[in-house]
Coordinates of C-alpha atoms and ligand atoms in Angstrom, one line a residue:
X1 CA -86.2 -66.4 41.3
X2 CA -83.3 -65.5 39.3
X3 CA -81.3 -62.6 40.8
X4 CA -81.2 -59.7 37.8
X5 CA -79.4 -56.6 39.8
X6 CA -78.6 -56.3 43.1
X7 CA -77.1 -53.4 44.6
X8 CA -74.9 -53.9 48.1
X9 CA -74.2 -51.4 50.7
X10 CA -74.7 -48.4 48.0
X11 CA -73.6 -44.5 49.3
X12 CA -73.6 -41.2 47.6
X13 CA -72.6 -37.5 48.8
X14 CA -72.9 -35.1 47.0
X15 CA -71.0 -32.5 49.0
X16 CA -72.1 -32.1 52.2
X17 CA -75.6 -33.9 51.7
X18 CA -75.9 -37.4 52.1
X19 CA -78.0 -38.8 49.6
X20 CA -77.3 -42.4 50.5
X21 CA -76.2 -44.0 53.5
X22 CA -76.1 -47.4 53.0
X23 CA -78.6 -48.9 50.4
X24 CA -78.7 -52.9 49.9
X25 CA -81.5 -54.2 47.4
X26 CA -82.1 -57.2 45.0
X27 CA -84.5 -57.4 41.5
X28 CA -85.3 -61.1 40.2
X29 CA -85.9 -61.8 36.6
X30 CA -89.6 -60.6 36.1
X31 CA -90.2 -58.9 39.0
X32 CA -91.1 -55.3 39.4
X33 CA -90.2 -53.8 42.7
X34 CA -92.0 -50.4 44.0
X35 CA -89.4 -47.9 45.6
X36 CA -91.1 -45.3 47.7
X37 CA -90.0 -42.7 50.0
X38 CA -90.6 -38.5 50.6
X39 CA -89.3 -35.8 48.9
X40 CA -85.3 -35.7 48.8
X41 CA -85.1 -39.4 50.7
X42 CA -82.6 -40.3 47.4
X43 CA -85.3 -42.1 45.1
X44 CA -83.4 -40.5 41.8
X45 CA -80.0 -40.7 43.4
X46 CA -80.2 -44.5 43.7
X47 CA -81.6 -44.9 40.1
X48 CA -79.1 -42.6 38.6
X49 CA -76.5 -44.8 40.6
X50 CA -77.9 -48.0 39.2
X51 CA -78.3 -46.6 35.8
X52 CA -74.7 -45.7 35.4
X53 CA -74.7 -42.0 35.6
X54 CA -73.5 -41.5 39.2
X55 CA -70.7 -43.5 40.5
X56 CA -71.7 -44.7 43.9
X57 CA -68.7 -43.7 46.9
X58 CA -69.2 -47.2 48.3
X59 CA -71.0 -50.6 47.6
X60 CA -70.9 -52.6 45.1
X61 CA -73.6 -53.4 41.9
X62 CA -74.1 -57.1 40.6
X63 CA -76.0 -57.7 37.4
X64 CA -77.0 -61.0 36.8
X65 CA -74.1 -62.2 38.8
X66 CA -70.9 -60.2 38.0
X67 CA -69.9 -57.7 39.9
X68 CA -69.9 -54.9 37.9
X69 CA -68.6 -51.1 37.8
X70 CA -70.9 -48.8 35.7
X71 CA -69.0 -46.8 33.8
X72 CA -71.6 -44.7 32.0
X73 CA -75.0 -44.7 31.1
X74 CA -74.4 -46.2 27.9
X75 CA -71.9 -48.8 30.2
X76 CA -75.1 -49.9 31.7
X77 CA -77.1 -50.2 28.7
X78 CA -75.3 -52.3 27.0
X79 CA -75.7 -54.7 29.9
X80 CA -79.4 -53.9 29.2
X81 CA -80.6 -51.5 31.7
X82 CA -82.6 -49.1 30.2
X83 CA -83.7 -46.1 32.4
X84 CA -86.7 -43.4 32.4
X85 CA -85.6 -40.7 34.2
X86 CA -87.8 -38.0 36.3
X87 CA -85.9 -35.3 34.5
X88 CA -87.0 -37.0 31.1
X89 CA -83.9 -36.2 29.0
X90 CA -85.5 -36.2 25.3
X91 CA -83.7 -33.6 23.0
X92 CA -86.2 -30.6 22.6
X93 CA -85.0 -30.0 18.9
X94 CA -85.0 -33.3 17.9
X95 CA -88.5 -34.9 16.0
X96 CA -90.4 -37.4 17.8
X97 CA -89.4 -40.2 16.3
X98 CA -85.5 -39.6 16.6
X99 CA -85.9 -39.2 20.2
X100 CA -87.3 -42.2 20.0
X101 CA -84.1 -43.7 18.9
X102 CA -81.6 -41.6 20.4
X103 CA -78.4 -43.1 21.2
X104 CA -79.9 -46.7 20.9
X105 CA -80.1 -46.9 17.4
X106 CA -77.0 -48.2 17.2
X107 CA -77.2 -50.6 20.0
X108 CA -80.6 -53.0 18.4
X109 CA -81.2 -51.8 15.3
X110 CA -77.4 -50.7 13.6
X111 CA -79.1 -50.5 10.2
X112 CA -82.4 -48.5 10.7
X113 CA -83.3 -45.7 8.1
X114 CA -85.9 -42.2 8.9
X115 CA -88.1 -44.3 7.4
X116 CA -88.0 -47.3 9.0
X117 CA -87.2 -45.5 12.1
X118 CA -90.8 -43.3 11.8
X119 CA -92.8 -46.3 11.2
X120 CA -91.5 -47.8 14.4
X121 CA -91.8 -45.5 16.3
X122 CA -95.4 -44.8 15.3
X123 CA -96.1 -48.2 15.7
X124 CA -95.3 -48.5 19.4
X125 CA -96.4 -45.3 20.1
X126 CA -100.3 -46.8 18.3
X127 CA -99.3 -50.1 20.7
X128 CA -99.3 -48.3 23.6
X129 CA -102.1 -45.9 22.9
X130 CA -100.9 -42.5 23.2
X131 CA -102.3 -40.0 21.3
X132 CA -99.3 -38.3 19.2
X133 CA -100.6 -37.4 15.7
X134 CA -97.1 -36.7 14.0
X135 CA -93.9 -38.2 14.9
X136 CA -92.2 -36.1 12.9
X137 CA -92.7 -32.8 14.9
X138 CA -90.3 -31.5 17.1
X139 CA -90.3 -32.8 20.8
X140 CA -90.5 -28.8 22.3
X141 CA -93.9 -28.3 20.4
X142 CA -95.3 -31.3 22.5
X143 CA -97.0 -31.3 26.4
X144 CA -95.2 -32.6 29.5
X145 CA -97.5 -35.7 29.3
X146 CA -96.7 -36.4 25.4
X147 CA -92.8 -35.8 26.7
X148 CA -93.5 -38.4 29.6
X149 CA -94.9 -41.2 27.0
X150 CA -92.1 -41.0 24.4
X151 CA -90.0 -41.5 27.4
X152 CA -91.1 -44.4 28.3
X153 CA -91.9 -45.9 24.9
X154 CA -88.5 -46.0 24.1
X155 CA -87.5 -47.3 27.1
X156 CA -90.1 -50.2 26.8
X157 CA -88.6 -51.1 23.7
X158 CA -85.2 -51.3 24.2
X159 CA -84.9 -52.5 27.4
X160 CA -83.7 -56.1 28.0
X161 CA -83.2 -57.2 31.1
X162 CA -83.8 -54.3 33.7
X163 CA -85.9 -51.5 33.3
X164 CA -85.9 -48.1 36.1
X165 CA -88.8 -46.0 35.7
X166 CA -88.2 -42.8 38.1
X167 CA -92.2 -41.3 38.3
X168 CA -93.2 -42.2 34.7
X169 CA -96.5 -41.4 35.3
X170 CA -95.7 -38.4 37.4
X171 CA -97.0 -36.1 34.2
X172 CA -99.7 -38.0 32.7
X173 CA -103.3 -37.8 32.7
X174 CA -105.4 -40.0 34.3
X175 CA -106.2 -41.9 31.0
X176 CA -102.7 -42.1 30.1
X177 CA -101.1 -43.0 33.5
X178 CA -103.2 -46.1 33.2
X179 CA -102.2 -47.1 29.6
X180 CA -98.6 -46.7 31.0
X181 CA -99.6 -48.8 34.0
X182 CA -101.1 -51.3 31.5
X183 CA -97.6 -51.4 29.5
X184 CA -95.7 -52.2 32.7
X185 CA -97.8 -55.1 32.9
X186 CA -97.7 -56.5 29.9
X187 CA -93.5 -56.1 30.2
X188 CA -94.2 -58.0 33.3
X189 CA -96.1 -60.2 32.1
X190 CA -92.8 -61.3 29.1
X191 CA -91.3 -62.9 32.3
X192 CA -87.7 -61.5 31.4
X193 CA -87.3 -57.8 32.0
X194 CA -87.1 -56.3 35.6
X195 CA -88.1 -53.3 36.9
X196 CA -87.9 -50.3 39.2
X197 CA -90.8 -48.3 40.0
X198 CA -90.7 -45.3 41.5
X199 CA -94.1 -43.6 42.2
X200 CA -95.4 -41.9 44.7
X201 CA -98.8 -42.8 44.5
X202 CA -99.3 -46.4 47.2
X203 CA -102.5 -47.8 45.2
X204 CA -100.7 -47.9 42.0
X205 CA -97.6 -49.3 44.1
X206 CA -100.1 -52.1 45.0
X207 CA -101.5 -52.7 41.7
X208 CA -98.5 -53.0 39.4
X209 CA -95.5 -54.2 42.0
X210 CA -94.5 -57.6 43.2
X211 CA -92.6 -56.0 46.3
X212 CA -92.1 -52.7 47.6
X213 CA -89.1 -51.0 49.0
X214 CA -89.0 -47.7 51.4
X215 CA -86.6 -45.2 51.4
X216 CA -85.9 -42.8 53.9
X217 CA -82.9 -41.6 55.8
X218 CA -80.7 -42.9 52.9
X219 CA -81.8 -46.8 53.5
X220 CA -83.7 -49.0 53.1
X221 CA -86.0 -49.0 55.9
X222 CA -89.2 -51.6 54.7
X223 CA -88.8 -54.7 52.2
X224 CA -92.4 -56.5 51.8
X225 CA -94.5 -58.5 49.0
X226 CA -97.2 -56.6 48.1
X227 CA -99.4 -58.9 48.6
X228 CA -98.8 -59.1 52.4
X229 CA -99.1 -55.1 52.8
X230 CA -101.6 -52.9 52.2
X231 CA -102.3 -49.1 51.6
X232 CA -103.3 -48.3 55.6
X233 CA -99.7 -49.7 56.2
X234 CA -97.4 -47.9 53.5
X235 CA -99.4 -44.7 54.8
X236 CA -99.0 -45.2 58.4
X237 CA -95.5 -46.4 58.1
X238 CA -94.4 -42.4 56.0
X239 CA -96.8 -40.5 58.2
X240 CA -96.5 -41.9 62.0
X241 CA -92.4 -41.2 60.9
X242 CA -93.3 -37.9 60.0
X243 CA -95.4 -37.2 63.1
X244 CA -92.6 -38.8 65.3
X245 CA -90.0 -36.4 64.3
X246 CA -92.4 -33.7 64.4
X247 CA -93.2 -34.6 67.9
X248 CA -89.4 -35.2 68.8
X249 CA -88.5 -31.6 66.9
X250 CA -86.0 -34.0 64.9
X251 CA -86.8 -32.2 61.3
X252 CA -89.3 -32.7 59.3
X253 CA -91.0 -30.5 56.7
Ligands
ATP301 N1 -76.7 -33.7 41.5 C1 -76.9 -33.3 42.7 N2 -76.1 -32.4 43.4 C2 -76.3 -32.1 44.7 N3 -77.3 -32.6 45.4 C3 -78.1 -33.5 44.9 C4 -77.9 -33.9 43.5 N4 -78.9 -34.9 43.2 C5 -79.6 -35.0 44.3 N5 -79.1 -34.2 45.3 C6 -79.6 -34.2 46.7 O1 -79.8 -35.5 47.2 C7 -81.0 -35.7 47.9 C8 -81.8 -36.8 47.3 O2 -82.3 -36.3 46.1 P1 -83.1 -37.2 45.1 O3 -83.4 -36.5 43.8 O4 -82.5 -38.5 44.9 O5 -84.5 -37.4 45.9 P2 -85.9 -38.2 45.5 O6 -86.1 -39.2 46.5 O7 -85.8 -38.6 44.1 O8 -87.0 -37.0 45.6 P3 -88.3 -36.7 44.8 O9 -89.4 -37.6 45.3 O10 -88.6 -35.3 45.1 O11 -88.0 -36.9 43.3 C9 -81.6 -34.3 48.0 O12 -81.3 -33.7 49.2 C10 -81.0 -33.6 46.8 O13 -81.0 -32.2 47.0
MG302 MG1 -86.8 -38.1 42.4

């Protein structure tokens, strides 16, 4: 499988916390890679790190091949990573359909007009079947769920060759967490695009990822198909960790 990203020996501080220690991972062309872990284990971290908006203190980031220093967000788009973030980032004044296109109209489509750019955007919004009547009202008028789809509708679009998705279905109803589901899928199934999944729910880990990664003291502590895991052990492995510290008096919540 071609290698898409792959990060080496990744840490971040931020002051005195630790976010990551030492993080090494690798994404092949088509694959879509589940990244669990608790609360505060640096889930977000290592996607903002990836993505271009955090500088990592150590480590080194390949994409496809070439080492490669992330200079921005907009850096790491134009190498085609595309990123939904857990913190959303649309522009509450802005319509619909120009958060839609916000700061990538200019990278695939330099010539787009409103128009043009509302019947797009209504168009994939109908494709992936989320229920927005008007794309032309503003983004604050609309619920968290609404927020979360636009998110990721734009990021489906645009991305080419690696997409993160920090909980993109952490808002959604149950109706509309499976269409998103669904659109992963079908991204998969192009064959081109990689992707991170963050989501906290294991059965949906199981049904949409090739591989899943755990996260926890600021590594990587578990790397394993999918296929040749199961839900008893991704539970057992977070929980029995849990209980041991709690046992030990080592933390835990
Ligand atoms: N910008 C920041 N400044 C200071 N500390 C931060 C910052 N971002 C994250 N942290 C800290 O880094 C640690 C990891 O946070 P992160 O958001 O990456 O966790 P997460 O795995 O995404 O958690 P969750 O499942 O709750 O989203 C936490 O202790 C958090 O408080
Ligand atoms: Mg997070």
């Amino acid at each position: 499988m071609t290698e898409l990203l792959r990060a080496e020996h990744i840490s971040k501080r931020f002051g005195p916390v630790t976010a990551l220690r030492d993080v090494s991972l690798r994404l092949g062309r088509g694959e879509v890679l589940g990244l669990i872990g608790d609360n505060g284990a640096g889930k977000s971290t290592l996607i903002k790190t990836l993505c271009g908006f955090h500088r990592p203190d150590s480590g080194r980031i390949v994409v496809d091949g070439e080492e490669t220093t992330l200079r921005s967000v907009g850096h790491a788009r134009s190498l085609g990573i595309d990123t939904v973030y857990q913190d959303l980032a649309l522009v509450d004044q802005l319509s619909v359909y120009h958060n839609m296109f916000l700061n990538r109209e200019v990278v695939r489509w330099p010539f787009l007009r409103n128009r043009a750019m509302r019947k797009l955007a209504r168009q994939h919004l109908d494709e992936i079947g989320v229920d927005i009547p008007d794309v032309t009202v503003e983004v604050a008028r609309l619920s968290g769920g609404q927020r979360q789809a636009i998110a990721v509708a734009r990021s489906v679009y645009s991305a080419r060759r690696v997409l993160l998705l920090d909980e993109p279905l952490a808002a959604m109803g149950a109706k509309e967490g499976a269409q998103i589901l669904d659109l992963i899928a079908d991204l998969k199934a192009r064959g081109d695009i990689a992707m991170i999944l963050i989501v906290h729910n294991y059965a949906q880990v199981l049904d949409v990822c090739d591989r899943v990664n755990l996260l926890q003291h600021g590594t990587i502590t578990f790397d394993k198909p999918t296929a040749e895991t199961s839900l008893d052990e991704l539970t057992d492995l977070v929980v029995s960790e849990y209980r041991r510290r709690r046992a030990t008096g080592t933390g835990g919540r």
